[in-house]
PDB file of C-alpha atoms in Angstrom:
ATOM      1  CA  UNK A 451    -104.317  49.156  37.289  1.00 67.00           C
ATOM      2  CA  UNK A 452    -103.257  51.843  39.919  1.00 68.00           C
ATOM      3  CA  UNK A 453    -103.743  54.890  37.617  1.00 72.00           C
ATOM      4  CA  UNK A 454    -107.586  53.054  36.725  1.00 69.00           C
ATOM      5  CA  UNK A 455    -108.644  52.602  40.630  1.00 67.00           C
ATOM      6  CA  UNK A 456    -106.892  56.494  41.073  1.00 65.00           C
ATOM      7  CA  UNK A 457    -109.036  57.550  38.141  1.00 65.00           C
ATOM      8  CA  UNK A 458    -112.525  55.480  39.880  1.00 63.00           C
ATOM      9  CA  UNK A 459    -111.737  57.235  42.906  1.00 62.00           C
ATOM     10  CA  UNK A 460    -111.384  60.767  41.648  1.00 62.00           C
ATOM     11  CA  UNK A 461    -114.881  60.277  40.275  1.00 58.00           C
ATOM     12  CA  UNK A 462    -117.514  62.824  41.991  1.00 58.00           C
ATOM     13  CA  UNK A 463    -120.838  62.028  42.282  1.00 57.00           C
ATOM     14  CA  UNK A 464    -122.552  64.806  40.761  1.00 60.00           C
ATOM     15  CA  UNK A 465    -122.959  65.931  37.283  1.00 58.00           C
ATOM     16  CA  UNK A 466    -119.987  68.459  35.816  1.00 64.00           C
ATOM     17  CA  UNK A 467    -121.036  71.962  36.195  1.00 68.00           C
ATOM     18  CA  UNK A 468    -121.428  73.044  32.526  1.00 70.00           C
ATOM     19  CA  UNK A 469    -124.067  69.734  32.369  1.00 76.00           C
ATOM     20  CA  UNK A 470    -126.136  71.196  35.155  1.00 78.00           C
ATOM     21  CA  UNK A 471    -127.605  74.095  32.737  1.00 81.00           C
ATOM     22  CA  UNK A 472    -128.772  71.221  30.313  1.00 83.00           C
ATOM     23  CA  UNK A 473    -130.757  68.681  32.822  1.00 82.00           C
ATOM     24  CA  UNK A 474    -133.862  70.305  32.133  1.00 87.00           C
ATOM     25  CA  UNK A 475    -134.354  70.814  28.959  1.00 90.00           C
ATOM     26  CA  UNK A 476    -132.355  66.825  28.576  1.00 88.00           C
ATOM     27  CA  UNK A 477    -135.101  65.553  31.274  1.00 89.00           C
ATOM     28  CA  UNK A 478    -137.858  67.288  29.326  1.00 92.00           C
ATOM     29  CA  UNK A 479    -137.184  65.433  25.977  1.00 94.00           C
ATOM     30  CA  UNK A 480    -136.213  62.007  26.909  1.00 93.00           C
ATOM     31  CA  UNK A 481    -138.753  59.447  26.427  1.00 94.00           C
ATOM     32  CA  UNK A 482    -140.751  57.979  29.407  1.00 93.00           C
ATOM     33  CA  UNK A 483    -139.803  54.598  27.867  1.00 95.00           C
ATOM     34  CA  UNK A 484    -135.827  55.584  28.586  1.00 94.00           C
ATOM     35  CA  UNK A 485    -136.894  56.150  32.418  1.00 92.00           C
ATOM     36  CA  UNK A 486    -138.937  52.829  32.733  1.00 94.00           C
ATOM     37  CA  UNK A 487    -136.823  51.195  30.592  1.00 93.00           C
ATOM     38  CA  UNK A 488    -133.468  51.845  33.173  1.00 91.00           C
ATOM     39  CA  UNK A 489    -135.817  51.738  36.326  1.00 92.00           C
ATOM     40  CA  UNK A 490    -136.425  48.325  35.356  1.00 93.00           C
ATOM     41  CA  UNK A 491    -132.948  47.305  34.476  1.00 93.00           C
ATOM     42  CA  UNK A 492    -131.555  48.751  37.873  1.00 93.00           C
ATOM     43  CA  UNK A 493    -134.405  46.456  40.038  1.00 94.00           C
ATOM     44  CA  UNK A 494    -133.442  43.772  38.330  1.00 94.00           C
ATOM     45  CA  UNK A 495    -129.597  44.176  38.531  1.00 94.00           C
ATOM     46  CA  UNK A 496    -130.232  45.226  42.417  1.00 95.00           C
ATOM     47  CA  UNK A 497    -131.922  41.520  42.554  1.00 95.00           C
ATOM     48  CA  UNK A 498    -129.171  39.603  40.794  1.00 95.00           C
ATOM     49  CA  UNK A 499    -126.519  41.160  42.732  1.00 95.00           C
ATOM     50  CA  UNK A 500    -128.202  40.652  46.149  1.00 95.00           C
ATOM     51  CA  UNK A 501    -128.825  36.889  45.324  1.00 95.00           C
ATOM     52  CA  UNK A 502    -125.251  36.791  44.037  1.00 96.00           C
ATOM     53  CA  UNK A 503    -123.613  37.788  46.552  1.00 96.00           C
ATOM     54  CA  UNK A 504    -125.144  35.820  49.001  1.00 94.00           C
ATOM     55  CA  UNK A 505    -122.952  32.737  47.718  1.00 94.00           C
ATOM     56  CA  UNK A 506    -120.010  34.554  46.990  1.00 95.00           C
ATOM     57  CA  UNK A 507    -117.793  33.640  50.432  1.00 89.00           C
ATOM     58  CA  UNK A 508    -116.219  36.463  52.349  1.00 94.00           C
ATOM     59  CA  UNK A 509    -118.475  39.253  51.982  1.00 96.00           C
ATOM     60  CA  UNK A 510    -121.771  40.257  53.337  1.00 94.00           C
ATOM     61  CA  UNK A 511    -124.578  42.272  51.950  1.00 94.00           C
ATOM     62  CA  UNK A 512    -126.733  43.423  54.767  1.00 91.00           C
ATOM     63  CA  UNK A 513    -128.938  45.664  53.483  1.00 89.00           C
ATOM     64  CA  UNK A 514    -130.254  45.250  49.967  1.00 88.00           C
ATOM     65  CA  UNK A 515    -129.884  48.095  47.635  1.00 86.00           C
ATOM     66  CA  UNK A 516    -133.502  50.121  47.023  1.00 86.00           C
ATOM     67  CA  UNK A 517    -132.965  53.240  44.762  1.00 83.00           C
ATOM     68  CA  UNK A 518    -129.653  53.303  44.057  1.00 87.00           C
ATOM     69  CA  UNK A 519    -127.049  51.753  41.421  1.00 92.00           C
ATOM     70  CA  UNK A 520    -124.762  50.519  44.180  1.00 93.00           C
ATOM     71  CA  UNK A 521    -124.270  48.184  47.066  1.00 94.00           C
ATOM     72  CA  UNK A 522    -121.939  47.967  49.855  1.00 95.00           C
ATOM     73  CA  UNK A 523    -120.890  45.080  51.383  1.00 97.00           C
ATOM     74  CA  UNK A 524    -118.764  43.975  53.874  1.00 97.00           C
ATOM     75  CA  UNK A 525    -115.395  42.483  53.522  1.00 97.00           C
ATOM     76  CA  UNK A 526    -114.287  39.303  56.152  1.00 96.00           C
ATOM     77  CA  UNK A 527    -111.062  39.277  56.059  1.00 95.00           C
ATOM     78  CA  UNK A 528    -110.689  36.244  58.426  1.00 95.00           C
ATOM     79  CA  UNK A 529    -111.784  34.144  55.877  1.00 95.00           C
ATOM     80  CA  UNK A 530    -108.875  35.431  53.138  1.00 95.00           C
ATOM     81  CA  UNK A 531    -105.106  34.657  53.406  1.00 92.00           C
ATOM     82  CA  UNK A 532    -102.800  37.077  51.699  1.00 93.00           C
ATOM     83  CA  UNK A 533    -105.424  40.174  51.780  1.00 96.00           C
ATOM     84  CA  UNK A 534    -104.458  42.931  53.736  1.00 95.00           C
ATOM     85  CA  UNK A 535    -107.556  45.223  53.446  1.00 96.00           C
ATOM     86  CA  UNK A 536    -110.367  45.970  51.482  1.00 96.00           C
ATOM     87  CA  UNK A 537    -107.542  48.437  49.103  1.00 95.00           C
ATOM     88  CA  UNK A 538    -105.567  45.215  48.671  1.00 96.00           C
ATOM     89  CA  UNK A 539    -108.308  43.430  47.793  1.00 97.00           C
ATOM     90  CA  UNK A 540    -109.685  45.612  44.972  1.00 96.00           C
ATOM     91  CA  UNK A 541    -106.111  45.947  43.696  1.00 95.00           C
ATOM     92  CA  UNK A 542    -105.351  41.941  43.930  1.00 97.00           C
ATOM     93  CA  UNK A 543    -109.103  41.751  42.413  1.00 97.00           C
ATOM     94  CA  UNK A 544    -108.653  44.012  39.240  1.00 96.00           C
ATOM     95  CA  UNK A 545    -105.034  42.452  38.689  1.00 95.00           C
ATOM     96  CA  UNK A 546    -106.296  39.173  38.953  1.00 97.00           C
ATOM     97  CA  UNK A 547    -109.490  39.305  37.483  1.00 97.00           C
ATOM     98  CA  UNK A 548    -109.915  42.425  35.449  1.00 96.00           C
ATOM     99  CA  UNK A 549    -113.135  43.377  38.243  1.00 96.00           C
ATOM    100  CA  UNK A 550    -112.873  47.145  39.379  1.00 95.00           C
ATOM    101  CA  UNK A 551    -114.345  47.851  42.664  1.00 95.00           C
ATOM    102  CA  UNK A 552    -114.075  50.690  45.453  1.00 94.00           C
ATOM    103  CA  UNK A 553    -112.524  50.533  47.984  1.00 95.00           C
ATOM    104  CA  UNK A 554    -114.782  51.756  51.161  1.00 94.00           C
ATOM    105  CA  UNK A 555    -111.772  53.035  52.668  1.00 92.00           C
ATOM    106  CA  UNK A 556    -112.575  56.064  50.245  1.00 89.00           C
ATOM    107  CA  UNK A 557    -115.948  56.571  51.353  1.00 89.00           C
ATOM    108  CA  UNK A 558    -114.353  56.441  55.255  1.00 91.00           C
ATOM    109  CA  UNK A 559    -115.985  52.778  55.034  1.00 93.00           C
ATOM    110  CA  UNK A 560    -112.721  50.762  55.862  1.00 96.00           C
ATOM    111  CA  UNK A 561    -113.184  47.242  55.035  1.00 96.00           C
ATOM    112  CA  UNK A 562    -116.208  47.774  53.371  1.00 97.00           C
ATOM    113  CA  UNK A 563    -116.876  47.762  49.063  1.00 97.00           C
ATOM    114  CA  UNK A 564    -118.802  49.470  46.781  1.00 96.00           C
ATOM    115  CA  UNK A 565    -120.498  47.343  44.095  1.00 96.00           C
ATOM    116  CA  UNK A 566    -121.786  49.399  41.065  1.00 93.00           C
ATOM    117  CA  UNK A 567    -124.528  47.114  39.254  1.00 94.00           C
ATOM    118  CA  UNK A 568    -125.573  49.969  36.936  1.00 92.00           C
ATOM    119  CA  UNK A 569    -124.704  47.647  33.847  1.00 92.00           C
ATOM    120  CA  UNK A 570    -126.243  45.028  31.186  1.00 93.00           C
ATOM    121  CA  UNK A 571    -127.227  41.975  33.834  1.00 94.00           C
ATOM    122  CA  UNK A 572    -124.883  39.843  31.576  1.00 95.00           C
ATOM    123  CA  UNK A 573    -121.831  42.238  32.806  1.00 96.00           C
ATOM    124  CA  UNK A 574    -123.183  41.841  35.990  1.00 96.00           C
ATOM    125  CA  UNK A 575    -123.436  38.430  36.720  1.00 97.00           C
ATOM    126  CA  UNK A 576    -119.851  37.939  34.832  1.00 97.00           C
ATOM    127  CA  UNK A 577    -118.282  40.397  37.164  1.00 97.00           C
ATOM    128  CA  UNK A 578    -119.720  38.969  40.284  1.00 97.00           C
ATOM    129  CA  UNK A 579    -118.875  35.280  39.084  1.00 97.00           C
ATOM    130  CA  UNK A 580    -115.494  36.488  38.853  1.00 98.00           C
ATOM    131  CA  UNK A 581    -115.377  38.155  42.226  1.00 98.00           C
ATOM    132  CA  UNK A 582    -116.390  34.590  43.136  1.00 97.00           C
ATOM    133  CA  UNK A 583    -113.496  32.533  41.760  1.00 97.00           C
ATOM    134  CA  UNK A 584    -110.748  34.993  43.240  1.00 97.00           C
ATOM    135  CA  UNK A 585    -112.808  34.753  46.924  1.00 97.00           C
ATOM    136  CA  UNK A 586    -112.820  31.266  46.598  1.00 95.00           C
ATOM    137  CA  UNK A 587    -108.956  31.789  45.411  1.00 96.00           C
ATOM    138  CA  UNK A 588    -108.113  33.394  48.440  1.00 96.00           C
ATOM    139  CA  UNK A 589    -110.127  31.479  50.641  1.00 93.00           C
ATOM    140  CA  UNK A 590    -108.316  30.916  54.190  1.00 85.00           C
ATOM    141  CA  UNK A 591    -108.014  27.263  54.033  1.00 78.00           C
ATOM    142  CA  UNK A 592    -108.435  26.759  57.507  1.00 71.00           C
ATOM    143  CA  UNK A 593    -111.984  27.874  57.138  1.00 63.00           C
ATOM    144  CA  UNK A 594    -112.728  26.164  53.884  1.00 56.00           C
ATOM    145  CA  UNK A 595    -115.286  23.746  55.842  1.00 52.00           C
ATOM    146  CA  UNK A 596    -117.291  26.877  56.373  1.00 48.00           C
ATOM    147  CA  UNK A 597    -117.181  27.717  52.713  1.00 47.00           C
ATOM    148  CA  UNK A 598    -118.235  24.476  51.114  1.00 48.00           C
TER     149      UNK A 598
END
């Protein structure tokens, strides 16, 4: 699990070098329908996980994402028990639950995670009902009224 978040960290954001030479001409003869086609799906998927996440205790969404494949939300820790940070909660969450997230502490965003929605919906709303269950897991019970 370490060597996997490691490995999702490490990733950059841009294309590889030797790719860049290629966008072009790849751009040029893709299909319009390809462009739509994942426009659509990444609208959609920005929906779900906005609605999502709004009953999923512990973390806030305050912004909505609009052109991009991820999210970042908030992490409140006073509502967890045994959750040090956001990087013990992705670690506790991918051990647990076999969910990957990042961090924010590696985008300088301590406390903070990075959702990535840029997958089939079904995907989607699987991973986010299981970020649900282990919130709800490690719910603070002292503030379980404010949960229910």
């Amino acid at each position: 699990i370490v060597e996997r978040i490691k490995k999702y960290c490490d990733i950059g954001g841009g294309p590889a070098t030797f790719i860049q030479a290629a966008v072009p001409k790849i751009i040029e003869s893709t299909k319009e329908d390809f462009f739509r086609n994942t426009l659509k799906m990444l609208k959609k998927n920005s929906d779900i996980c906005y609605e999502k996440i709004e009953d999923i205790p512990c973390i806030n969404c305050p912004y909505k994402s609009q052109g991009s494949m991820v999210v970042m939300v908030k992490l409140n820790l006073a509502l967890l028990h045994d959750i040090i940070d956001d990087i013990d909660f992705c670690f506790k969450l991918a051990k647990e639950e076999s969910v990957i997230l990042l961090p924010g502490t590696a985008v300088e965003l301590k406390n903070w995670l990075r959702i990535t929605f840029a997958v089939e919906p079904s995907f989607l709303k699987e991973g986010l009902k299981r970020l649900k269950s282990f919130c709800l897991r490690h719910s603070n019970p002292k503030n379980n009224e404010l949960i229910d």
